[in-house]
Amino acid sequence: MVGKRSGKALLREEGLERTDNNMDLTTWPLVNMINQKNYYTEYLKRDDQILPLRLLQEERRNRMTAKAKDRDRQLAQANVNEPHQSGADMDMDDDLGMDDAGELLTGQDALGSKVIVIHPGSQNLRIGLASDALPKTVPMVIARKCAMSESEEDGGEPSPKRLKTEDGNEMEPEKMFGEEFSSQYAKMCADLKIHMRSNKRRVLPNSKELIVNYNKRAPPETISEHNDPLRIDWTEIAANPQDAPGYFTGQEALRIPDKSNPRYKLFWPLRCGWYNETDYREKKDLYDDIATIIEEAIKTQLNLRRKREWVQYGCVFIVPDLYERTYVTQTLEMLMRDLGFGKVCFIQESLAATFGAGYTMACVVDVGAQKTSICCVEEGMCIENSRINLKYGGADVTETFMRMMLHDHFPYEDINLKRRYDFLLAEELKTKFCTMNEGDISPQLFDFHLRASGQDTRKYTFKTYDEVLLAPQGYFQPSIFDNSLKLKGRRKLIDRSYDIYEGGPNDPVSSAQSAVISLISPLLPTGGQTNGEATNGQAAPVPAKAPTLLHKTNESDRTPMSAIGTPAPDDDDTPAPIGDPNTTTNVLATSMRDDVLPVISLDTAILTSIAHGARGNEHQTKNFLSSVMVVGGGAQVPGFYSFLEEKLKELRPGYLKDIVIGTPPRELDPQGVIWKGGSVFGKLRGTNDSWIGRMEYDRLGARLLAYKCMWAW
């Protein structure tokens, strides 16, 4: 008889007995589930958890410690019988500041001698120490060895481009630029005569025929080189092509003979305020050229030859108001890595202009060589929705002036702006003879000297009439400019910046710029309304009878083939915004940013910027209209300020007493006001939190810009 089996024996026989030692399966701590109805975290909610802010607090603490130690040292060394400053009096002293090593800066060092201010442009680079009174101006160009020069490319096609007959010969001067240019030019001449007669100015009926007949029969006078006291010193090239330098920058590049051996080609890294993607095959070459031009300017103009010492210097870099994020981030990379500065900060152009002029509130109009920017500034901040960036400037006036002169049988008919000496000659002629004073319009006799390498100097005499005024008047009738190549190569190398979370473009947008694009392209809605209709029920500064504002676009290269007219004033005296763009409009404007060239008349653009900056506030509108400040080299035409003021008053007759065009105070050169503002910004001590140091950049990179920029990054 089998006895009864115990339960333990059965478990052992069946293999079900527990054999572990009651230990947990893992030593990792168990995390309980979060109660999602009520939980809280402090992650990145305190300043000491954010590296840039924590370093800033430590810097302030170190500065206060150094000042306290210095004060105690002075008190200990002072004679007890002599009166000494109290702690309160010493706190009122000027803050001398500290350098990166924590050393106290004194004397000239505290006034900006360790800060380099850089303001690049499409044609010129302005650079200097913050302690300098004026900047050094260097052409923003580099010449590199190439198979052929820029004047020999494209079969030697000149600039401005001339039309040819079927047999390959050039057309007559009146037809060489096409019927569209000839008709617009003739209309501008007729309108000027009507305007001058209405102002009781004397107009000779046959003035145009007189100058044309004179220019047709004005042969040049040849002057031998030894009899020319103002002959040009050309850049010397080594006799052996292999020993010739790989590149030249600045003025030396412009003085290289076009037929040099070896050949050199000029590269302008910036065009119309954008990266010049047309002339480059790789974006690395484009970035390297910008760094090389700045590096050579620092060595030659500032006499800072040893690059390893630049870590002791800070850099204030001036960027456009309506910038591209890729441009800023790449510039930061270049300044930190390639040039090796110890610290870097950025400031926008319009804000720098107010710093340099000492204005607290202004509508800044910066007319450059190839770009015109407009922005309203109030109490140290650029109003984001008022920013406008137009793609024309002084270089367009130069080219248009030459086209008008050639149309009127200019005696030097072979002028080619792609040749270096002709380019410099055209800039000189524009600077000397162009004006916007109607009182100076009469048949006048002028002369100039043509100096080319390896050729005798030639002296030309010519007559001008209304060309000297109609060319700069193109700012207010930009259809006369040649805009056909300004979008060529756009986005060929460098793509726009995209948000890493949402995936869409994240370049800054402006409702004023969106309004400009909507004027050019009627297919873009403005605030859900048709073009020229504001959502607040007020009339926008667009004519009731809409002019032709559409840029016809070629499907192959998206090049605008026509330009726009100048809108006429409306009957309403209140400058309301051109539309009230919403999110949809900004998205559409951003998507069309690379396809539509922003070109409208300057007076309309200024009123649009002020309307969007004031946002319907009557008092603020008057303040902006009474403080329009014009800077930049493109506006340095005699009579430009009064002409612009007259145009604004024609568009806004209800503000005749308020519209004032201001000039920079203290007799500052308008071309250097923006740079001067950057130098003032670079010398701020204790209140400037925009500096980016090397250590924090190594750790966070371009993400620092969200904490360091003075505007919403």
XYZ file of C-alpha atoms in Angstrom:
713
model
C 0.000 0.000 0.000
C 1.493 3.270 -1.106
C 1.566 5.969 1.491
C 0.196 9.423 1.010
C 2.649 11.756 -0.812
C 3.314 15.242 0.548
C 2.703 18.329 -1.542
C 6.400 19.303 -1.486
C 7.383 15.894 -2.847
C 4.855 16.218 -5.613
C 6.179 19.683 -6.585
C 9.698 18.318 -6.648
C 8.767 15.346 -8.776
C 6.706 17.407 -11.186
C 9.435 20.071 -11.489
C 7.251 22.837 -10.100
C 9.220 23.511 -6.947
C 10.495 27.092 -6.568
C 14.293 27.093 -6.651
C 15.202 30.861 -6.593
C 16.507 32.811 -3.626
C 13.742 35.450 -3.474
C 15.975 38.132 -5.028
C 14.662 40.801 -7.427
C 15.125 40.300 -11.132
C 17.101 43.592 -11.502
C 18.888 46.079 -9.310
C 17.621 49.078 -11.348
C 15.288 51.295 -9.304
C 11.663 51.055 -10.285
C 10.138 54.375 -11.432
C 6.524 54.758 -10.591
C 4.065 56.036 -13.153
C 3.658 59.835 -13.324
C 0.329 61.197 -12.295
C -0.416 63.166 -15.436
C -3.170 65.143 -13.762
C -0.814 66.903 -11.381
C 2.919 67.013 -12.030
C 5.551 69.789 -12.350
C 9.132 70.102 -13.607
C 11.730 72.872 -13.380
C 13.744 71.784 -16.403
C 15.112 74.886 -18.267
C 12.869 77.168 -16.207
C 15.647 78.864 -14.238
C 18.424 81.058 -15.614
C 21.125 79.012 -13.924
C 20.052 75.976 -15.996
C 20.817 77.762 -19.298
C 24.505 77.967 -20.137
C 24.586 81.420 -21.814
C 22.652 83.017 -18.982
C 24.705 81.232 -16.334
C 27.973 82.401 -17.909
C 26.608 85.924 -18.056
C 25.800 85.860 -14.355
C 29.266 84.508 -13.574
C 30.860 87.268 -15.636
C 28.929 89.920 -13.754
C 29.871 88.320 -10.461
C 33.556 88.242 -11.433
C 33.388 91.875 -12.515
C 31.887 92.926 -9.204
C 34.522 90.897 -7.329
C 37.346 92.484 -9.296
C 35.970 95.973 -8.675
C 35.641 95.254 -4.961
C 39.221 93.950 -4.748
C 40.504 96.946 -6.655
C 38.627 99.315 -4.348
C 39.986 97.585 -1.249
C 43.493 97.729 -2.673
C 43.226 101.464 -3.309
C 41.868 102.048 0.176
C 44.687 100.025 1.742
C 47.360 101.900 -0.182
C 45.893 105.331 0.425
C 47.328 107.606 3.097
C 45.057 107.775 6.101
C 45.659 111.535 6.310
C 44.531 112.125 2.734
C 40.868 112.204 1.774
C 39.820 109.274 -0.338
C 36.785 108.324 -2.311
C 33.981 106.612 -0.568
C 32.550 103.355 -1.882
C 29.482 105.164 -3.180
C 31.623 107.644 -5.109
C 33.702 104.899 -6.639
C 30.608 103.024 -7.757
C 29.629 106.088 -9.740
C 32.893 105.967 -11.712
C 32.892 104.839 -15.303
C 32.944 101.097 -15.748
C 36.274 100.316 -17.351
C 35.266 96.730 -18.135
C 37.245 93.526 -18.230
C 38.733 91.420 -20.954
C 38.271 87.688 -21.511
C 41.057 86.828 -19.072
C 39.492 88.864 -16.273
C 42.081 91.639 -16.461
C 40.900 95.180 -15.813
C 40.980 97.297 -18.966
C 42.182 100.882 -18.646
C 42.759 103.875 -20.900
C 42.368 103.284 -24.602
C 41.512 99.590 -24.183
C 38.245 100.537 -22.477
C 37.249 102.696 -25.465
C 37.014 99.918 -28.006
C 40.568 99.346 -29.189
C 40.014 95.606 -28.716
C 36.788 95.522 -30.745
C 36.672 95.243 -34.552
C 33.502 96.491 -36.281
C 32.672 94.926 -39.671
C 29.931 96.119 -42.027
C 30.002 94.227 -45.350
C 28.082 95.379 -48.403
C 27.573 94.267 -51.970
C 30.197 96.701 -53.250
C 32.185 97.971 -50.257
C 33.376 96.625 -46.921
C 33.657 99.072 -44.030
C 35.910 97.936 -41.238
C 37.748 99.480 -38.321
C 38.354 99.422 -34.596
C 35.559 100.670 -32.383
C 37.967 103.332 -31.107
C 38.436 104.777 -34.615
C 36.535 107.892 -35.624
C 35.877 106.695 -39.182
C 35.967 103.279 -40.854
C 38.281 102.067 -43.573
C 36.459 101.392 -46.867
C 37.621 98.454 -48.980
C 35.992 97.121 -52.170
C 34.210 93.833 -51.368
C 35.940 92.003 -54.205
C 38.617 89.375 -54.732
C 40.553 88.583 -57.916
C 41.598 84.971 -58.479
C 43.542 83.301 -61.269
C 41.265 82.175 -64.042
C 41.372 81.199 -67.705
C 39.809 84.518 -68.741
C 38.774 87.768 -67.140
C 35.164 88.763 -66.528
C 35.201 91.074 -69.564
C 36.152 88.155 -71.838
C 33.436 85.772 -70.669
C 30.205 85.177 -72.601
C 31.974 85.998 -75.838
C 33.000 89.430 -74.593
C 29.406 90.644 -74.281
C 29.550 94.170 -72.811
C 27.560 95.686 -69.990
C 25.141 97.332 -70.445
C 24.100 94.815 -73.088
C 23.567 96.168 -76.616
C 21.203 94.708 -79.144
C 22.596 93.730 -82.522
C 21.213 93.493 -86.021
C 20.742 90.226 -87.888
C 24.174 90.522 -89.505
C 25.895 90.906 -86.082
C 26.486 94.650 -86.132
C 25.454 96.928 -83.291
C 22.277 98.924 -83.749
C 22.003 102.672 -83.681
C 22.322 104.231 -80.201
C 18.599 105.050 -80.119
C 17.710 101.365 -80.653
C 20.540 99.439 -78.993
C 18.677 98.967 -75.678
C 15.305 97.976 -77.063
C 12.005 99.689 -77.669
C 10.842 99.360 -74.052
C 13.795 101.334 -72.693
C 13.561 103.949 -75.445
C 9.851 104.527 -74.835
C 10.272 104.777 -71.055
C 13.228 107.113 -71.438
C 11.298 109.331 -73.851
C 8.317 109.430 -71.485
C 10.548 110.400 -68.547
C 12.074 113.209 -70.632
C 8.622 114.516 -71.580
C 7.367 114.347 -67.979
C 10.435 116.240 -66.772
C 9.821 119.025 -69.289
C 6.220 119.358 -68.135
C 7.290 119.443 -64.493
C 9.988 122.041 -65.126
C 7.605 124.280 -67.034
C 5.024 124.020 -64.264
C 7.750 125.213 -61.852
C 8.492 128.217 -64.113
C 11.882 126.894 -65.206
C 13.297 127.708 -68.599
C 13.301 124.774 -71.030
C 14.987 125.090 -74.409
C 12.967 123.276 -77.070
C 15.975 121.754 -78.853
C 18.232 120.959 -75.896
C 18.318 117.233 -76.591
C 19.239 117.758 -80.247
C 22.069 120.111 -79.270
C 23.804 117.615 -76.993
C 23.265 114.689 -79.393
C 24.793 116.614 -82.284
C 27.747 117.680 -80.142
C 28.431 114.190 -78.814
C 28.346 112.746 -82.339
C 31.286 114.873 -83.474
C 33.431 115.076 -80.319
C 36.678 113.159 -81.009
C 38.956 112.307 -78.061
C 42.290 113.964 -77.403
C 45.260 111.658 -76.870
C 47.667 112.460 -74.025
C 50.943 110.611 -73.708
C 51.599 108.847 -70.426
C 54.528 111.071 -69.371
C 52.331 114.152 -69.776
C 49.552 112.772 -67.555
C 50.172 113.855 -63.925
C 47.272 111.712 -62.614
C 48.232 108.439 -64.252
C 47.167 105.294 -62.435
C 49.539 102.890 -60.710
C 48.350 99.477 -61.834
C 48.817 96.360 -59.730
C 52.093 94.723 -60.653
C 52.038 91.063 -61.649
C 55.160 88.891 -61.517
C 56.801 88.268 -64.897
C 56.681 84.521 -64.309
C 53.003 83.444 -64.173
C 53.853 80.707 -61.680
C 55.196 83.281 -59.227
C 52.082 85.456 -59.409
C 49.938 85.521 -56.238
C 46.869 83.332 -56.192
C 44.570 86.232 -55.367
C 44.314 89.971 -54.794
C 41.699 91.758 -52.715
C 40.307 95.255 -52.388
C 41.637 98.121 -54.472
C 44.539 96.036 -55.772
C 42.065 93.653 -57.391
C 40.328 96.493 -59.239
C 43.665 97.798 -60.553
C 44.771 94.545 -62.187
C 44.989 95.023 -65.978
C 42.285 93.130 -67.847
C 44.879 91.615 -70.194
C 47.243 90.549 -67.425
C 49.343 87.383 -67.632
C 48.110 85.251 -65.952
C 44.484 86.285 -66.200
C 42.531 87.227 -63.091
C 38.776 87.227 -62.667
C 36.911 89.416 -60.184
C 34.496 87.742 -57.767
C 31.974 89.731 -55.730
C 30.751 87.361 -52.965
C 27.696 89.484 -52.138
C 25.172 90.666 -54.724
C 21.981 92.615 -53.966
C 22.415 91.803 -50.276
C 22.370 88.055 -51.044
C 25.097 85.506 -51.500
C 26.360 85.685 -55.078
C 25.559 82.136 -56.140
C 25.772 82.912 -59.863
C 29.563 83.190 -60.158
C 30.465 80.276 -57.885
C 30.354 76.520 -58.364
C 30.782 75.509 -54.720
C 29.446 77.265 -51.669
C 32.695 76.559 -49.837
C 34.529 78.795 -52.321
C 31.956 81.511 -51.694
C 32.413 81.319 -47.917
C 36.204 81.217 -48.247
C 36.261 84.353 -50.399
C 34.279 86.336 -47.830
C 36.614 85.205 -45.054
C 39.679 86.009 -47.174
C 38.495 89.536 -48.007
C 37.827 90.311 -44.334
C 41.099 88.720 -43.223
C 43.163 90.728 -45.704
C 41.338 93.930 -44.734
C 42.165 93.373 -41.062
C 45.820 92.776 -41.883
C 46.271 95.674 -44.309
C 43.866 98.308 -43.001
C 44.094 97.669 -39.246
C 47.737 96.496 -39.200
C 46.883 93.369 -37.211
C 49.251 91.017 -39.009
C 49.442 88.126 -36.535
C 46.250 86.133 -36.762
C 46.902 84.208 -33.565
C 46.441 87.436 -31.604
C 42.904 87.985 -32.881
C 41.552 85.822 -30.065
C 42.111 88.871 -27.862
C 39.682 90.914 -29.977
C 35.928 91.025 -30.110
C 33.957 91.539 -33.315
C 30.751 93.485 -33.904
C 29.206 92.271 -37.158
C 26.386 94.286 -38.757
C 23.688 92.216 -40.478
C 20.697 93.305 -42.614
C 17.353 94.022 -40.945
C 15.564 91.410 -43.041
C 18.300 88.794 -43.030
C 18.501 85.125 -43.904
C 19.265 82.772 -41.019
C 21.821 80.848 -43.064
C 23.755 84.068 -43.621
C 23.947 84.837 -39.893
C 24.825 81.316 -38.769
C 27.483 80.924 -41.445
C 28.938 84.317 -40.551
C 29.154 83.284 -36.901
C 30.964 80.109 -37.931
C 33.396 82.127 -40.061
C 34.172 84.678 -37.339
C 34.730 82.036 -34.674
C 36.482 79.300 -36.643
C 38.171 80.880 -39.674
C 39.097 84.278 -38.221
C 39.425 83.184 -34.596
C 37.898 86.100 -32.701
C 37.506 85.765 -28.949
C 33.893 86.927 -28.921
C 31.293 88.034 -31.449
C 28.019 89.955 -31.382
C 25.506 90.992 -34.053
C 23.493 94.165 -34.587
C 20.995 95.065 -37.298
C 21.703 97.836 -39.796
C 18.826 100.178 -38.963
C 19.397 99.879 -35.231
C 23.090 100.604 -35.776
C 22.136 103.685 -37.827
C 20.117 105.102 -34.914
C 23.013 104.344 -32.555
C 25.400 106.225 -34.819
C 23.108 109.227 -35.326
C 21.859 109.368 -31.748
C 18.186 108.952 -32.667
C 15.729 107.176 -30.374
C 13.004 106.927 -33.016
C 13.422 107.012 -36.782
C 12.442 105.470 -40.083
C 15.842 104.483 -41.451
C 16.271 104.371 -45.243
C 19.589 102.785 -46.190
C 20.315 103.157 -49.908
C 23.293 100.987 -50.722
C 24.991 99.997 -53.937
C 22.633 97.142 -54.856
C 20.167 96.990 -51.962
C 17.840 99.480 -50.278
C 16.484 98.618 -46.845
C 13.798 100.463 -44.872
C 12.923 99.884 -41.230
C 11.258 101.777 -38.394
C 13.207 101.847 -35.123
C 11.693 102.767 -31.791
C 13.478 102.850 -28.442
C 16.346 100.596 -29.423
C 14.326 97.952 -31.274
C 13.598 97.368 -34.951
C 9.878 96.993 -35.545
C 9.768 93.608 -37.258
C 6.710 94.189 -39.438
C 8.156 97.411 -40.887
C 11.235 95.842 -42.485
C 11.494 96.151 -46.271
C 14.348 95.027 -48.498
C 14.419 96.287 -52.101
C 16.868 95.009 -54.689
C 18.198 98.182 -56.289
C 20.704 100.868 -55.375
C 23.497 103.111 -56.587
C 24.917 100.521 -58.991
C 21.611 100.515 -60.893
C 21.825 104.304 -61.175
C 25.351 103.985 -62.596
C 24.296 101.470 -65.242
C 21.166 103.434 -66.149
C 23.177 106.647 -66.436
C 25.525 104.950 -68.896
C 22.596 103.560 -70.904
C 21.050 107.017 -71.155
C 24.344 108.592 -72.167
C 24.951 105.924 -74.821
C 21.385 106.453 -76.033
C 22.329 110.114 -76.564
C 25.510 109.265 -78.534
C 28.068 109.272 -75.710
C 31.467 109.811 -77.408
C 33.069 106.870 -75.568
C 30.674 104.390 -77.143
C 32.859 101.359 -76.323
C 32.399 101.677 -72.566
C 31.962 98.291 -70.879
C 31.167 98.063 -67.180
C 32.653 94.567 -67.083
C 36.081 96.107 -67.681
C 37.657 97.298 -64.467
C 38.805 100.723 -65.593
C 35.450 101.397 -67.274
C 33.615 100.372 -64.100
C 35.640 102.825 -62.020
C 35.151 105.508 -64.686
C 31.373 105.067 -64.685
C 31.249 105.347 -60.884
C 33.314 108.528 -61.097
C 31.061 110.063 -63.760
C 27.938 109.308 -61.734
C 29.431 110.824 -58.571
C 30.556 113.986 -60.346
C 27.657 114.795 -62.648
C 24.405 113.211 -61.411
C 22.043 115.526 -59.547
C 18.387 115.791 -58.568
C 18.202 119.590 -58.568
C 16.052 120.755 -61.451
C 17.841 124.097 -61.433
C 21.001 122.370 -62.666
C 19.297 120.861 -65.719
C 20.635 122.580 -68.817
C 23.023 121.640 -71.658
C 26.425 121.552 -69.977
C 29.884 120.681 -71.230
C 32.032 118.232 -69.260
C 35.177 116.208 -69.832
C 36.846 113.118 -68.421
C 40.083 111.204 -68.862
C 40.126 107.539 -69.835
C 43.135 105.721 -68.412
C 43.718 102.093 -69.393
C 46.737 99.895 -68.773
C 49.179 99.884 -71.690
C 47.334 102.690 -73.512
C 47.774 106.438 -73.762
C 45.368 108.587 -71.809
C 42.400 109.847 -73.814
C 40.508 113.018 -72.940
C 36.828 113.087 -73.942
C 34.490 116.052 -73.947
C 30.734 115.549 -73.906
C 27.515 117.343 -73.134
C 24.697 116.310 -70.813
C 21.156 117.514 -70.374
C 18.489 115.625 -68.415
C 20.341 112.299 -68.143
C 22.025 113.446 -64.934
C 18.606 113.755 -63.232
C 16.623 110.975 -64.863
C 19.126 108.258 -63.901
C 18.825 108.765 -60.090
C 15.102 109.364 -60.572
C 14.965 105.638 -61.248
C 14.628 105.151 -57.474
C 11.078 106.423 -57.924
C 10.489 104.731 -61.279
C 12.457 101.455 -61.012
C 11.067 100.166 -64.297
C 13.948 102.014 -65.981
C 16.455 99.742 -64.197
C 17.639 96.478 -65.724
C 16.382 93.793 -63.313
C 16.688 90.855 -65.681
C 19.677 89.132 -64.042
C 19.104 89.773 -60.353
C 17.388 86.435 -59.705
C 19.776 84.426 -61.871
C 21.359 81.586 -59.914
C 19.187 82.160 -56.855
C 19.237 79.081 -54.558
C 21.653 77.301 -56.875
C 24.105 76.547 -54.063
C 22.561 77.524 -50.744
C 19.119 76.380 -49.739
C 16.896 78.385 -47.429
C 16.825 77.640 -43.699
C 14.184 75.213 -42.405
C 12.789 74.664 -38.926
C 13.998 71.336 -37.522
C 10.691 70.675 -35.746
C 8.000 71.912 -38.113
C 9.955 71.495 -41.348
C 8.915 74.810 -42.925
C 11.137 77.795 -43.836
C 12.034 79.832 -40.763
C 13.639 82.927 -42.271
C 12.200 86.095 -40.718
C 9.143 87.577 -42.424
C 7.704 91.067 -42.385
C 4.166 92.132 -43.153
C 5.536 95.203 -44.948
C 7.706 93.009 -47.185
C 4.713 90.751 -47.783
C 2.740 93.813 -48.850
C 5.501 94.748 -51.296
C 5.461 91.257 -52.800
C 1.681 91.352 -53.015
C 1.891 94.613 -54.971
C 4.310 93.030 -57.419
C 2.411 89.766 -57.723
C -1.395 90.308 -57.643
C -1.902 86.546 -57.255
C -0.814 86.810 -53.610
C -3.740 87.733 -51.329
C -3.196 90.341 -48.654
C -5.038 89.628 -45.418
C -7.731 87.722 -47.262
C -8.539 90.779 -49.391
C -7.644 91.854 -52.866
C -4.496 93.854 -53.401
C -4.718 97.403 -52.169
C -7.639 96.726 -49.847
C -7.025 96.839 -46.112
C -8.905 94.654 -43.681
C -9.677 97.559 -41.361
C -11.822 99.263 -43.969
C -9.291 102.036 -44.658
C -7.839 102.657 -48.071
C -4.262 101.576 -48.567
C -1.721 103.698 -50.453
C -2.478 101.940 -53.724
C -4.158 103.672 -56.655
C -7.808 103.046 -57.327
C -6.862 102.153 -60.859
C -4.204 99.525 -60.285
C -1.082 99.966 -62.431
C 0.847 97.149 -64.002
C 2.712 95.707 -61.031
C 3.336 92.138 -62.100
C 6.851 90.878 -62.777
C 6.524 88.471 -65.669
C 8.675 85.497 -64.887
C 10.571 83.298 -67.278
C 9.931 79.637 -66.522
C 13.541 78.637 -67.143
C 15.424 80.978 -64.837
C 12.613 82.809 -62.977
C 14.000 86.144 -64.123
C 11.740 89.204 -64.003
C 11.480 90.568 -67.499
C 9.603 93.757 -66.719
C 9.458 96.183 -63.863
C 6.740 98.044 -62.093
C 5.243 101.477 -62.168
C 4.945 103.954 -59.337
C 1.524 103.920 -57.685
C -0.294 107.223 -57.630
C -1.543 108.764 -54.365
C -4.997 107.967 -53.119
C -7.553 110.448 -51.875
C -7.377 109.369 -48.243
C -4.889 111.350 -46.183
C -4.485 108.598 -43.602
C -1.533 106.292 -44.383
C -3.108 102.981 -43.545
C -1.136 99.766 -43.901
C -1.168 98.054 -47.263
C -3.262 95.185 -46.061
C -3.200 93.468 -42.714
C -1.354 90.255 -43.533
C -2.175 87.156 -41.539
C -0.309 83.910 -41.196
C -1.415 82.636 -44.599
C -0.116 85.744 -46.341
C 3.267 85.484 -44.630
C 3.568 81.830 -45.616
C 2.751 82.637 -49.237
C 5.153 85.573 -49.209
C 7.885 83.362 -47.802
C 7.314 80.760 -50.504
C 7.517 83.481 -53.195
C 10.576 85.104 -51.644
C 12.946 83.485 -54.133
C 10.692 83.863 -57.181
C 9.602 87.515 -56.971
C 12.119 90.356 -57.050
C 11.070 93.072 -54.547
C 11.297 96.267 -56.595
C 8.858 99.157 -56.076
C 9.266 102.929 -55.958
C 11.145 104.229 -52.933
C 8.466 106.666 -51.748
C 5.774 103.978 -51.773
C 8.068 101.600 -49.892
C 8.763 104.187 -47.173
C 5.070 104.866 -46.609
C 4.380 101.134 -46.533
C 7.060 100.598 -43.906
C 5.760 103.451 -41.742
C 2.176 102.239 -42.079
C 3.084 98.764 -40.875
C 5.389 100.114 -38.180
C 2.820 102.508 -36.727
C -0.076 99.990 -36.987
C -2.720 102.719 -37.301
C -1.435 104.887 -34.444
C -1.804 108.488 -35.643
C 0.758 109.928 -33.217
C 3.335 107.272 -34.047
C 2.773 107.769 -37.764
C 3.557 111.468 -37.461
C 6.661 110.715 -35.425
C 8.020 108.346 -38.059
C 7.196 110.748 -40.913
C 9.027 113.550 -39.126
C 12.140 111.441 -38.535
C 12.919 109.775 -41.874
C 16.699 109.331 -41.867
C 18.446 108.550 -45.158
C 21.875 106.910 -45.011
C 24.058 104.957 -47.408
C 26.213 105.866 -50.372
C 23.500 105.361 -52.979
C 21.607 108.432 -51.753
C 24.555 110.828 -51.939
C 23.181 112.598 -54.993
C 22.787 116.389 -54.703
C 19.140 117.259 -54.111
C 18.084 113.697 -53.230
C 16.685 114.586 -49.793
C 14.504 117.439 -51.026
C 13.300 115.370 -54.005
C 12.314 112.483 -51.713
C 10.529 114.858 -49.355
C 8.569 116.315 -52.256
C 7.548 112.828 -53.433
C 6.358 111.818 -49.960
C 4.299 114.991 -49.645
C 2.679 114.310 -53.007
C 1.575 110.874 -51.791
C 0.487 112.136 -48.357
C -0.770 115.734 -48.700
C -2.425 115.505 -45.287
C 0.979 115.341 -43.566
C 2.742 118.249 -45.258
C 3.911 119.737 -41.948
C 5.039 116.412 -40.515
C 7.169 114.964 -43.314
C 10.838 115.785 -42.734
C 13.879 114.065 -44.220
C 16.585 114.101 -41.569
C 20.331 113.900 -42.010
C 22.826 112.368 -39.582
C 23.893 114.918 -36.960
C 27.401 116.074 -36.130
C 28.211 116.239 -39.851
C 28.725 112.476 -40.035
C 29.265 110.903 -43.423
C 25.970 109.129 -44.256
C 27.970 106.234 -45.685
C 29.595 105.523 -42.323
C 26.684 106.111 -39.947
C 25.808 102.408 -39.701
C 29.420 101.473 -38.997
C 29.624 104.265 -36.409
C 26.581 102.838 -34.653
C 28.265 99.448 -34.570
C 31.319 101.000 -32.917
C 29.106 102.665 -30.284
C 27.411 99.332 -29.656
C 30.763 97.576 -29.306
C 31.940 100.016 -26.632
C 28.978 99.448 -24.309
C 30.155 97.979 -21.025
C 28.000 96.205 -18.500
C 24.769 96.576 -20.505
C 25.675 94.618 -23.649
C 24.602 91.004 -23.163
C 24.941 90.088 -26.846
C 28.525 88.827 -26.826
C 29.064 85.194 -27.807
C 32.188 83.649 -26.304
C 34.272 80.812 -27.694
C 33.538 78.301 -24.936
C 29.782 78.629 -25.150
C 29.902 78.555 -28.945
C 31.928 75.335 -28.846
C 29.221 73.762 -26.712
C 26.003 75.147 -28.194
C 26.921 76.477 -31.649
C 24.361 78.613 -33.471
C 21.702 77.797 -30.854
C 23.226 80.639 -28.820
C 21.667 83.175 -31.166
C 18.260 82.575 -29.584
C 19.658 83.932 -26.298
C 22.181 86.489 -27.558
C 20.462 88.417 -30.366
C 18.764 91.696 -29.524
C 15.839 90.717 -31.719
C 13.562 87.677 -31.875
C 15.703 84.980 -33.476
